[in-house]
Coordinates of C-alpha atoms in Angstrom, one line a residue:
X17 CA 180.6 326.7 164.1
X18 CA 180.1 329.7 161.7
X19 CA 178.1 329.0 158.6
X20 CA 178.5 330.4 155.0
X21 CA 176.0 330.4 152.1
X22 CA 176.7 332.3 148.9
X23 CA 175.4 332.3 145.4
X24 CA 175.3 333.8 141.9
X25 CA 172.0 333.2 140.2
X26 CA 169.6 334.5 137.5
X27 CA 166.8 334.5 140.1
X28 CA 166.3 336.3 143.5
X29 CA 168.6 334.2 145.6
X30 CA 167.9 335.8 149.0
X31 CA 165.3 333.3 150.2
X32 CA 167.7 330.5 149.4
X33 CA 170.5 332.2 151.3
X34 CA 168.4 332.7 154.5
X35 CA 166.9 329.2 154.2
X36 CA 170.5 327.9 154.0
X37 CA 171.3 329.7 157.2
X38 CA 168.4 328.1 158.9
X39 CA 169.7 324.7 158.0
X40 CA 173.1 325.6 159.4
X41 CA 171.6 326.8 162.8
X42 CA 172.6 323.4 164.3
X43 CA 176.2 324.5 164.1
X44 CA 175.6 327.2 166.8
X45 CA 175.8 331.0 166.3
X46 CA 175.2 334.3 168.1
X47 CA 174.6 336.6 165.1
X48 CA 173.6 336.3 161.5
X49 CA 173.4 338.4 158.3
X50 CA 173.0 338.6 154.6
X51 CA 174.5 341.0 152.0
X52 CA 173.4 341.4 148.4
X53 CA 174.2 343.4 145.3
X54 CA 171.3 345.8 144.6
X55 CA 172.7 348.9 142.9
X56 CA 175.5 348.8 145.5
X57 CA 176.1 346.9 148.7
X58 CA 173.1 346.3 150.9
X59 CA 172.8 344.0 154.0
X60 CA 170.7 343.0 157.0
X61 CA 172.3 341.8 160.3
X62 CA 170.9 340.5 163.6
X63 CA 172.0 339.2 166.9
X64 CA 168.8 337.3 167.2
X65 CA 167.8 334.1 165.4
X66 CA 167.7 333.6 161.6
X67 CA 163.9 333.9 161.8
X68 CA 164.3 337.5 162.9
X69 CA 166.8 338.1 160.1
X70 CA 164.2 336.7 157.6
X71 CA 161.7 339.3 158.8
X72 CA 164.3 342.1 158.5
X73 CA 165.1 341.0 154.9
X74 CA 161.4 341.0 154.0
X75 CA 160.9 344.5 155.6
X76 CA 163.9 345.9 153.8
X77 CA 162.9 344.2 150.5
X78 CA 166.4 342.8 149.9
X79 CA 166.4 341.1 146.5
X80 CA 169.3 340.1 144.3
X81 CA 170.8 337.3 142.2
X82 CA 174.1 337.8 144.0
X83 CA 174.6 337.5 147.7
X84 CA 176.4 336.1 150.7
X85 CA 175.1 335.1 154.1
X86 CA 176.6 334.0 157.4
X87 CA 175.9 332.8 160.9
X88 CA 178.7 333.8 163.3
X89 CA 180.0 332.3 166.5
X90 CA 182.0 335.1 168.3
X91 CA 185.8 334.8 168.5
X92 CA 187.0 338.4 168.0
X93 CA 184.6 340.9 169.4
X94 CA 181.4 340.4 171.4
X95 CA 178.1 339.2 169.8
X96 CA 176.8 342.6 168.5
X97 CA 175.4 343.9 165.2
X98 CA 178.5 345.8 164.3
X99 CA 180.6 342.6 164.7
X100 CA 178.1 340.5 162.7
X101 CA 178.9 339.4 159.1
X102 CA 178.8 340.2 156.3
X103 CA 181.4 343.0 156.6
X104 CA 181.8 345.8 154.0
X105 CA 185.1 347.5 153.2
X106 CA 185.3 351.2 153.9
X107 CA 186.9 353.8 151.7
X108 CA 190.4 355.0 152.4
X109 CA 192.3 358.2 151.9
X110 CA 190.2 360.9 150.2
X111 CA 187.1 358.7 150.4
X112 CA 187.5 357.5 154.0
X113 CA 184.2 356.7 155.8
X114 CA 182.4 356.2 152.5
X115 CA 181.0 352.7 151.6
X116 CA 183.6 350.6 149.9
X117 CA 183.4 348.0 147.2
X118 CA 183.7 344.6 148.8
X119 CA 181.3 342.5 150.9
X120 CA 182.8 339.5 152.7
X121 CA 182.0 336.6 155.1
X122 CA 184.6 334.5 156.9
X123 CA 184.9 331.4 159.1
X124 CA 188.0 330.8 161.0
X125 CA 190.7 332.9 162.8
X126 CA 193.3 335.2 161.2
X127 CA 196.3 335.1 163.5
X128 CA 198.1 338.1 162.0
X129 CA 195.1 340.5 162.1
X130 CA 196.8 343.0 164.4
X131 CA 199.7 343.5 162.1
X132 CA 197.4 343.8 159.0
X133 CA 195.0 346.1 160.9
X134 CA 197.8 348.6 161.7
X135 CA 199.0 348.5 158.1
X136 CA 195.5 349.2 156.8
X137 CA 194.8 352.0 159.3
X138 CA 198.0 353.7 158.2
X139 CA 196.5 353.7 154.7
X140 CA 193.4 355.4 155.9
X141 CA 191.0 352.4 156.3
X142 CA 188.4 352.9 159.1
X143 CA 187.4 349.9 161.2
X144 CA 183.9 349.6 162.6
X145 CA 184.2 346.2 164.4
X146 CA 186.5 344.3 166.6
X147 CA 186.6 341.3 164.3
X148 CA 189.6 339.8 162.5
X149 CA 187.3 339.4 159.5
X150 CA 187.1 343.1 158.8
X151 CA 190.9 343.1 158.2
X152 CA 190.3 340.7 155.3
X153 CA 187.7 342.8 153.6
X154 CA 189.7 346.0 153.8
X155 CA 192.8 344.2 152.6
X156 CA 190.9 342.8 149.6
X157 CA 189.6 346.3 148.9
X158 CA 193.1 347.7 149.1
X159 CA 194.4 345.1 146.6
X160 CA 191.5 345.3 144.2
X161 CA 192.4 346.5 140.7
X162 CA 189.4 345.5 138.6
X163 CA 189.6 341.7 139.1
X164 CA 188.2 340.3 142.4
X165 CA 189.7 336.9 142.0
X166 CA 193.2 338.3 141.6
X167 CA 192.5 340.4 144.7
X168 CA 191.5 337.3 146.6
X169 CA 194.7 335.5 145.6
X170 CA 196.8 338.5 146.8
X171 CA 194.8 338.7 150.0
X172 CA 195.1 335.0 151.0
X173 CA 198.8 335.2 150.4
X174 CA 199.0 337.7 153.3
X175 CA 196.8 335.7 155.7
X176 CA 198.1 333.5 158.5
X177 CA 195.6 331.3 160.2
X178 CA 192.4 329.4 159.2
X179 CA 189.7 330.6 156.9
X180 CA 186.8 329.9 154.6
X181 CA 185.9 333.1 152.7
X182 CA 183.2 334.2 150.3
X183 CA 183.1 337.7 148.9
X184 CA 181.7 339.8 146.1
X185 CA 182.3 343.3 144.8
X186 CA 179.8 345.9 143.6
X187 CA 182.0 346.6 140.5
X188 CA 181.5 342.9 139.4
X189 CA 178.0 342.2 140.5
X190 CA 177.5 338.7 139.0
X191 CA 180.6 337.2 140.6
X192 CA 181.4 335.6 144.0
X193 CA 184.9 334.4 145.0
X194 CA 185.9 332.0 147.8
X195 CA 188.9 330.4 149.5
X196 CA 189.4 327.6 152.0
X197 CA 192.4 326.9 154.3
X198 CA 191.7 325.0 157.5
X199 CA 188.0 325.6 157.4
X200 CA 185.5 323.8 155.2
X201 CA 184.0 325.2 152.0
X202 CA 182.0 323.5 149.3
X203 CA 180.7 324.4 145.9
X204 CA 177.2 323.5 144.7
X205 CA 176.3 323.4 141.0
X206 CA 172.7 324.4 140.2
X207 CA 170.4 321.9 138.6
X208 CA 169.8 323.8 135.4
X209 CA 173.2 325.5 135.2
X210 CA 171.8 328.9 135.9
X211 CA 173.2 329.3 139.4
X212 CA 176.2 328.3 141.5
X213 CA 176.7 328.2 145.2
X214 CA 179.3 328.3 148.0
X215 CA 178.5 326.9 151.5
X216 CA 180.3 325.6 154.5
X217 CA 178.1 322.5 154.7
X218 CA 176.1 320.5 152.1
X219 CA 173.1 320.7 154.5
X220 CA 172.8 324.4 153.6
X221 CA 172.0 323.4 150.0
X222 CA 169.6 320.6 150.8
X223 CA 166.7 320.7 148.3
X224 CA 168.5 323.3 146.2
X225 CA 171.2 321.1 144.6
X226 CA 172.7 317.7 145.3
X227 CA 175.7 318.3 143.0
X228 CA 178.5 319.1 145.4
X229 CA 182.2 319.8 144.8
X230 CA 184.4 319.6 147.9
X231 CA 187.2 322.2 147.8
X232 CA 190.6 321.0 149.0
X233 CA 193.1 322.8 151.4
X234 CA 194.4 326.0 149.7
X235 CA 191.8 326.0 146.9
X236 CA 190.4 329.3 145.6
X237 CA 187.2 329.4 143.7
X238 CA 185.5 331.9 141.3
X239 CA 181.8 331.4 140.6
X240 CA 179.8 333.3 138.0
X241 CA 176.5 332.8 136.3
X242 CA 176.4 329.1 135.3
X243 CA 180.2 328.6 135.5
X244 CA 183.1 328.3 138.0
X245 CA 186.8 327.9 138.2
X246 CA 189.0 326.4 140.9
X247 CA 192.7 326.8 141.4
X248 CA 194.9 325.0 144.0
X249 CA 197.4 326.4 146.6
X250 CA 200.0 326.7 143.8
X251 CA 197.5 328.8 141.7
X252 CA 197.2 326.0 139.1
X253 CA 193.8 325.3 137.5
X254 CA 192.3 322.0 138.9
X255 CA 189.2 319.9 138.4
X256 CA 187.6 318.8 141.6
X257 CA 185.1 315.9 141.3
X258 CA 181.4 316.8 141.5
X259 CA 179.6 314.3 143.7
X260 CA 175.9 313.6 144.2
X261 CA 175.3 314.2 147.9
X262 CA 171.9 313.7 149.5
X263 CA 171.8 316.1 152.4
X264 CA 168.3 315.4 153.7
X265 CA 166.7 318.5 155.2
X266 CA 164.0 316.3 156.7
X267 CA 166.5 315.0 159.2
X268 CA 166.2 318.5 160.8
X269 CA 162.5 318.2 161.5
X270 CA 161.5 317.9 165.2
X271 CA 158.4 315.7 164.8
X272 CA 156.8 315.0 168.1
X273 CA 159.8 316.1 170.2
X274 CA 160.2 319.3 172.1
X275 CA 163.9 319.7 171.3
X276 CA 166.4 318.2 168.9
X277 CA 168.5 316.9 171.8
X278 CA 165.5 314.9 173.1
X279 CA 164.8 313.6 169.6
X280 CA 168.4 312.6 169.2
X281 CA 168.5 310.8 172.5
X282 CA 165.5 308.7 171.4
X283 CA 167.1 308.1 168.0
X284 CA 170.0 306.2 169.5
X285 CA 168.5 302.7 168.9
X286 CA 168.1 303.5 165.3
X287 CA 171.5 305.2 165.0
X288 CA 173.3 302.2 166.5
X289 CA 171.3 299.8 164.2
X290 CA 172.3 301.9 161.2
X291 CA 175.9 302.2 162.3
X292 CA 176.1 298.4 162.6
X293 CA 174.1 297.6 159.4
X294 CA 175.9 295.2 157.1
X295 CA 178.4 294.0 159.8
X296 CA 178.1 290.2 159.5
X297 CA 181.5 289.4 160.9
X298 CA 184.6 291.0 162.1
X299 CA 187.0 291.7 159.2
X300 CA 189.6 294.4 158.8
X301 CA 188.0 295.5 155.5
X302 CA 185.2 297.1 157.5
X303 CA 187.7 300.0 157.9
X304 CA 189.1 300.1 154.3
X305 CA 190.7 298.0 151.7
X306 CA 194.2 298.4 153.2
X307 CA 193.2 297.7 156.8
X308 CA 194.5 294.1 157.0
X309 CA 198.0 295.2 156.2
X310 CA 197.9 298.2 158.4
X311 CA 196.5 296.3 161.4
X312 CA 199.1 293.6 161.1
X313 CA 201.9 296.2 161.0
X314 CA 200.9 298.5 164.0
X315 CA 201.9 297.9 167.6
X316 CA 200.2 300.8 169.4
X317 CA 197.3 303.2 169.0
X318 CA 197.1 307.0 169.4
X319 CA 193.7 308.5 169.7
X320 CA 193.2 312.2 168.9
X321 CA 189.9 313.9 169.7
X322 CA 188.1 316.8 171.4
X323 CA 185.2 317.2 173.9
X324 CA 182.7 314.4 173.8
X325 CA 184.7 312.5 171.1
X326 CA 187.7 312.6 173.5
X327 CA 185.6 310.7 176.1
X328 CA 184.6 308.1 173.6
X329 CA 188.4 307.7 172.9
X330 CA 189.0 307.3 176.7
X331 CA 186.4 304.5 176.8
X332 CA 188.0 302.8 173.8
X333 CA 191.4 302.8 175.5
X334 CA 190.0 300.3 178.1
X335 CA 188.7 298.1 175.3
X336 CA 191.8 298.3 173.1
X337 CA 194.1 297.4 176.0
X338 CA 192.0 294.7 177.6
X339 CA 190.5 293.0 174.5
X340 CA 193.1 293.7 171.8
X341 CA 196.2 293.9 174.1
X342 CA 197.4 297.0 172.2
X343 CA 199.0 299.9 174.2
X344 CA 196.8 302.9 173.6
X345 CA 197.3 306.6 174.3
X346 CA 194.4 309.2 174.2
X347 CA 195.3 312.8 173.6
X348 CA 193.3 316.0 173.6
X349 CA 193.8 317.1 170.0
X350 CA 194.1 320.8 170.9
X351 CA 197.0 320.0 173.2
X352 CA 198.8 317.2 171.3
X353 CA 200.4 319.3 168.5
X354 CA 201.8 321.9 170.9
X355 CA 204.0 319.5 173.0
X356 CA 207.0 317.5 172.2
X357 CA 206.1 313.8 171.9
X358 CA 207.9 310.6 170.9
X359 CA 206.6 309.4 167.5
X360 CA 206.3 305.7 166.7
X361 CA 205.9 305.0 162.9
X362 CA 204.1 301.7 163.9
X363 CA 201.3 303.6 165.7
X364 CA 197.8 303.6 164.3
X365 CA 196.6 307.2 164.6
X366 CA 192.9 307.2 165.3
X367 CA 190.9 310.4 165.0
X368 CA 187.3 310.7 166.3
X369 CA 185.1 313.5 165.2
X370 CA 181.4 313.9 164.6
X371 CA 181.7 316.5 161.8
X372 CA 185.0 315.5 160.3
X373 CA 185.9 319.2 160.1
X374 CA 187.0 319.8 163.7
X375 CA 190.0 322.2 163.3
X376 CA 191.9 321.0 166.4
X377 CA 191.6 317.3 165.4
X378 CA 192.5 317.9 161.8
X379 CA 195.6 319.9 162.9
X380 CA 196.6 317.1 165.3
X381 CA 196.2 314.5 162.6
X382 CA 198.5 316.5 160.3
X383 CA 201.0 317.0 163.1
X384 CA 201.1 313.2 163.7
X385 CA 201.6 312.7 160.0
X386 CA 204.4 315.2 159.9
X387 CA 206.2 313.1 162.6
X388 CA 206.1 310.1 160.4
X389 CA 203.0 308.4 161.7
X390 CA 201.2 307.8 158.5
X391 CA 198.9 304.9 159.4
X392 CA 195.7 306.8 160.0
X393 CA 192.1 305.9 160.7
X394 CA 189.0 308.0 161.5
X395 CA 185.7 307.2 163.2
X396 CA 183.5 309.9 161.7
X397 CA 179.8 310.6 161.0
X398 CA 180.3 312.5 157.7
X399 CA 181.6 310.4 154.8
X400 CA 182.5 313.5 152.7
X401 CA 184.4 315.4 155.4
X402 CA 188.0 316.5 155.3
X403 CA 188.9 314.0 158.0
X404 CA 187.7 311.1 155.9
X405 CA 189.6 312.4 152.9
X406 CA 192.8 312.8 154.8
X407 CA 192.9 309.5 156.7
X408 CA 193.9 306.2 155.0
X409 CA 191.1 304.2 156.7
X410 CA 187.7 305.1 158.0
X411 CA 184.6 303.8 159.7
X412 CA 181.6 305.9 159.0
X413 CA 179.0 306.0 161.7
X414 CA 175.5 306.5 160.6
X415 CA 174.0 308.5 163.4
X416 CA 172.4 310.9 160.9
X417 CA 172.4 314.7 161.3
X418 CA 172.8 315.8 164.9
X419 CA 171.4 319.3 165.5
X420 CA 171.6 319.7 169.2
X421 CA 174.9 321.2 170.3
X422 CA 175.3 318.6 173.1
X423 CA 176.2 315.4 171.4
X424 CA 174.2 312.3 172.2
X425 CA 173.6 309.8 169.3
X426 CA 176.9 310.7 167.7
X427 CA 178.7 309.7 170.9
X428 CA 177.1 306.3 171.2
X429 CA 177.6 305.6 167.5
X430 CA 181.3 306.5 167.9
X431 CA 181.5 304.0 170.8
X432 CA 179.9 301.3 168.5
X433 CA 182.5 302.0 165.8
X434 CA 185.3 302.0 168.3
X435 CA 184.2 298.6 169.7
X436 CA 184.2 297.2 166.2
X437 CA 187.7 298.6 165.7
X438 CA 188.8 296.9 169.0
X439 CA 187.5 293.6 167.8
X440 CA 189.1 293.9 164.4
X441 CA 192.5 294.7 166.0
X442 CA 192.1 291.9 168.5
X443 CA 191.4 289.5 165.6
X444 CA 194.5 290.7 163.7
X445 CA 196.6 290.1 166.8
X446 CA 195.3 286.6 167.3
X447 CA 193.4 287.6 170.5
X448 CA 189.8 287.0 169.3
X449 CA 188.5 283.4 169.0
X450 CA 185.5 282.6 166.8
X451 CA 183.4 282.0 169.9
X452 CA 184.3 285.4 171.4
X453 CA 183.6 287.1 168.0
X454 CA 180.2 285.5 167.9
X455 CA 179.4 286.5 171.5
X456 CA 180.4 290.1 170.9
X457 CA 178.5 290.4 167.7
X458 CA 175.4 289.0 169.3
X459 CA 175.7 291.6 172.1
X460 CA 176.1 294.4 169.5
X461 CA 173.1 293.3 167.6
X462 CA 171.0 293.4 170.8
X463 CA 172.1 297.0 171.5
X464 CA 169.1 298.7 169.9
X465 CA 166.7 296.7 172.0
X466 CA 168.7 297.2 175.1
X467 CA 168.8 301.0 174.5
X468 CA 165.0 301.0 174.1
X469 CA 164.7 299.5 177.5
X470 CA 167.0 302.1 179.0
X471 CA 165.0 304.9 177.4
X472 CA 161.9 303.6 179.2
X473 CA 163.6 304.7 182.4
X474 CA 162.9 308.4 181.5
X475 CA 160.2 309.0 184.1
X476 CA 162.6 308.0 186.9
X477 CA 165.3 310.2 185.5
X478 CA 162.8 313.2 185.4
X479 CA 162.4 312.7 189.2
X480 CA 166.1 313.1 189.6
X481 CA 166.2 316.1 187.4
X482 CA 163.7 317.9 189.6
X483 CA 166.3 317.7 192.4
X484 CA 169.2 318.7 190.2
X485 CA 167.5 321.7 188.8
X486 CA 167.7 323.3 192.3
X487 CA 171.5 322.7 192.6
X488 CA 174.5 324.7 191.3
X489 CA 177.1 321.9 191.6
X490 CA 177.3 318.2 191.0
X491 CA 179.8 315.4 191.2
X492 CA 180.0 312.3 188.9
X493 CA 181.8 309.2 189.8
X494 CA 182.8 306.1 187.9
X495 CA 185.5 303.4 187.9
X496 CA 187.4 301.7 185.2
X497 CA 185.5 301.5 181.9
X498 CA 182.8 303.8 183.3
X499 CA 185.0 306.7 184.5
X500 CA 184.9 308.3 180.9
X501 CA 181.1 307.9 181.0
X502 CA 181.0 309.8 184.3
X503 CA 183.1 312.5 182.5
X504 CA 180.6 312.6 179.7
X505 CA 177.7 312.8 182.1
X506 CA 179.3 315.8 183.8
X507 CA 180.0 317.5 180.5
X508 CA 176.4 317.1 179.3
X509 CA 175.0 318.6 182.6
X510 CA 177.3 321.6 182.5
X511 CA 176.8 322.2 178.7
X512 CA 173.1 322.7 178.7
X513 CA 171.9 323.3 182.3
X514 CA 174.9 325.5 183.3
X515 CA 175.3 323.6 186.6
X516 CA 179.0 323.3 187.5
X517 CA 179.8 319.6 187.3
X518 CA 182.9 317.6 187.7
X519 CA 183.8 313.9 187.3
X520 CA 186.4 311.8 189.1
X521 CA 187.4 308.2 189.3
X522 CA 185.6 307.1 192.4
X523 CA 188.8 305.9 194.1
X524 CA 190.1 309.5 193.9
X525 CA 187.5 310.8 196.2
X526 CA 189.7 310.6 199.3
X527 CA 192.5 312.4 197.5
X528 CA 190.7 315.7 197.4
X529 CA 187.2 315.9 195.9
X530 CA 185.6 314.5 199.1
X531 CA 186.2 318.0 200.6
X532 CA 183.4 319.2 198.3
X533 CA 180.8 316.8 199.4
X534 CA 177.8 318.2 201.3
X535 CA 174.1 317.7 201.2
X536 CA 174.0 320.5 198.5
X537 CA 176.4 318.5 196.2
X538 CA 174.5 315.6 194.5
X539 CA 176.8 312.7 193.6
X540 CA 175.9 310.7 190.5
X541 CA 177.5 307.2 190.6
X542 CA 177.7 304.9 187.6
X543 CA 177.6 301.5 189.2
X544 CA 177.5 298.5 186.9
X545 CA 177.9 295.0 188.4
X546 CA 181.5 294.5 187.3
X547 CA 184.7 293.5 189.1
X548 CA 185.0 297.0 190.6
X549 CA 181.5 297.2 192.2
X550 CA 182.6 296.3 195.7
X551 CA 185.3 299.0 195.6
X552 CA 182.7 301.4 194.3
X553 CA 180.4 300.6 197.1
X554 CA 183.1 301.6 199.6
X555 CA 183.5 305.0 197.8
X556 CA 179.7 305.5 198.0
X557 CA 179.9 304.9 201.8
X558 CA 182.5 307.7 202.0
X559 CA 180.0 310.0 200.4
X560 CA 177.2 309.0 202.7
X561 CA 179.4 309.4 205.8
X562 CA 179.9 313.1 204.9
X563 CA 176.2 313.8 204.4
X564 CA 176.3 313.5 200.6
X565 CA 173.3 312.5 198.6
X566 CA 173.9 309.7 196.1
X567 CA 172.1 309.1 192.7
X568 CA 173.1 305.7 191.5
X569 CA 172.7 304.0 188.2
X570 CA 172.9 300.4 189.2
X571 CA 172.5 297.0 187.5
X572 CA 169.6 294.9 188.6
X573 CA 171.8 292.4 190.5
X574 CA 174.1 294.9 192.2
X575 CA 172.4 294.8 195.6
X576 CA 172.3 298.5 196.0
X577 CA 169.0 299.7 197.5
X578 CA 167.3 303.1 197.7
X579 CA 167.1 304.6 201.1
X580 CA 167.8 307.8 203.0
X581 CA 170.3 309.9 201.0
X582 CA 170.5 307.3 198.2
X583 CA 168.4 307.2 195.0
X584 CA 168.7 304.2 192.8
X585 CA 167.7 303.7 189.1
X586 CA 168.1 300.1 188.1
X587 CA 169.4 299.4 184.6
X588 CA 167.5 296.7 182.7
X589 CA 170.4 294.4 182.3
X590 CA 174.2 294.2 182.8
X591 CA 175.9 294.5 179.4
X592 CA 179.5 293.7 180.0
X593 CA 182.1 295.5 177.9
X594 CA 179.3 297.4 176.0
X595 CA 177.8 298.7 179.3
X596 CA 179.1 302.3 178.6
X597 CA 176.7 302.6 175.7
X598 CA 173.7 302.0 178.0
X599 CA 174.9 303.8 181.1
X600 CA 175.5 307.1 179.3
X601 CA 171.8 307.3 178.1
X602 CA 170.3 308.1 181.6
X603 CA 173.0 310.7 182.0
X604 CA 172.0 312.4 178.8
X605 CA 168.3 312.3 179.9
X606 CA 169.3 313.8 183.3
X607 CA 171.1 316.7 181.6
X608 CA 168.2 317.3 179.2
X609 CA 165.4 317.3 181.8
X610 CA 167.5 319.3 184.3
X611 CA 168.0 322.0 181.6
X612 CA 164.4 321.8 180.7
X613 CA 163.4 322.4 184.4
X614 CA 165.9 325.4 184.6
X615 CA 164.6 326.9 181.3
X616 CA 167.8 327.1 179.4
X617 CA 168.2 326.9 175.6
X618 CA 168.7 323.2 175.4
X619 CA 169.7 322.9 171.7
X620 CA 171.7 326.1 171.5
X621 CA 173.5 326.6 174.9
X622 CA 175.2 329.9 175.5
X623 CA 178.7 330.4 174.2
X624 CA 178.9 327.0 172.4
X625 CA 178.9 325.9 168.8
X626 CA 178.2 322.5 167.2
X627 CA 181.0 322.3 164.7
X628 CA 184.2 323.7 166.1
X629 CA 186.1 324.8 163.0
X630 CA 188.6 327.2 164.7
X631 CA 191.4 326.4 167.1

């Protein structure tokens, strides 16, 4: 979601700040800005892309060794320049309407902003935006008494909600302070000791520094020229470990591809190969040193995730119950913590998240832990994320940086990790023979080649996309293990083409959705040659009998033929339990080429963000 970059340096830091914002563009945003100290507070803000902000910065000749920068995804207040960060405090009382002292950027949501706004307005502070962030900067100004770090401590004590904050004051021009609670913030140490950085993501500092310190929940940080201090939530000085982190900016290069989403779809064979690298056999230690004991002790699984990650969890439920024999529950993370549930201390709580910083999933994990469910494991793509740090066990997928908002390679890498988890749990429960283990591993090693064969179907998918681009609604059907894949296909289409799409278990057609079927409602059907195929064929006939047009992803031996009102793409091979990893790829391509035909912003769809760090 929102991105932060800040620095104190002996050189002009503005180009680095703006470059950092460009590297955070993948998170999604609808406005951006930069503020510096230059004989006072100066800033540039834009509701366009960072490239336009860069031109504005050049025109205005903004230069400074102290600055903060931000990309914003709107929560409070519409995407508009006056709502864009950085925000400045305004004078109060006798100096009302005059520029204040403090400049600030913020990720997250302040839940008590209305109460604080009323209090500050009573003191004479004037608000020029609809954001909750402006409350923070005015509050800090009101509490400032010569020491910005002390003002930050007093300010955060009054805030309820989630935040990552970076701020500076014109009265202390070589100092930036920051805080994190529920939203990520890191500290970067300059190579020669002459500069220090704050950022919401190590990617923002790629090529600038690889010395990264990950702030913990409740930490406050004070950075000055060549030095920094960190205090914890109890306001005690702490030392956080500085790690060498290689955040490769080259991963964000498009190469021969038109969009990042297209690039990432075609990177899936490599992403799966990398995710499975080093897996020679199924052992609990793939998930951590304590995994053997944990797996032996648990008797159920609770999966917590959001969006695309939730659908990977829904797929894993079928695997875990059929192959490992373990009762599994999948919960939407944003709902789980707000309902009364029945905790079981012998449950393995599994979180799934691409970024490892998803606010809803982190909150759901902490809620489960508070209920006494302390056996935790995450499937995550970022080894240094908060989620990995807070879970006992982890499997790190190696999908690489995913720039496109609509997840593709991260999803299939999650499925690969979840299938390994299924096999490890099945083994620990005595349900995986050596012969079965060998068969599953052989199938997994063949996945990259199988995915390459599926990607070769792209020309046929483009033909489908030409039809879909003219539609405003679509229906996706699947049964059993492939129902979550239908859900994911519908999500992809609506995310980037803005076509209304829904997914249903095919057997549910006659219980309501069939009323929607007309010739103007294309029906995509995921039809592998499994035990449910004949039932699925009956559901397809129900569609044809109502004049519906079918678009079917069928295995080679499924005996489903193209004809009037039915379009068939044949998958290269049937892949058994791992079939979902293959069948989702044509659905990703369908969404991509449909969006391309409709002229939408494929990589940055409207209203959406990549890393959702607010509830």
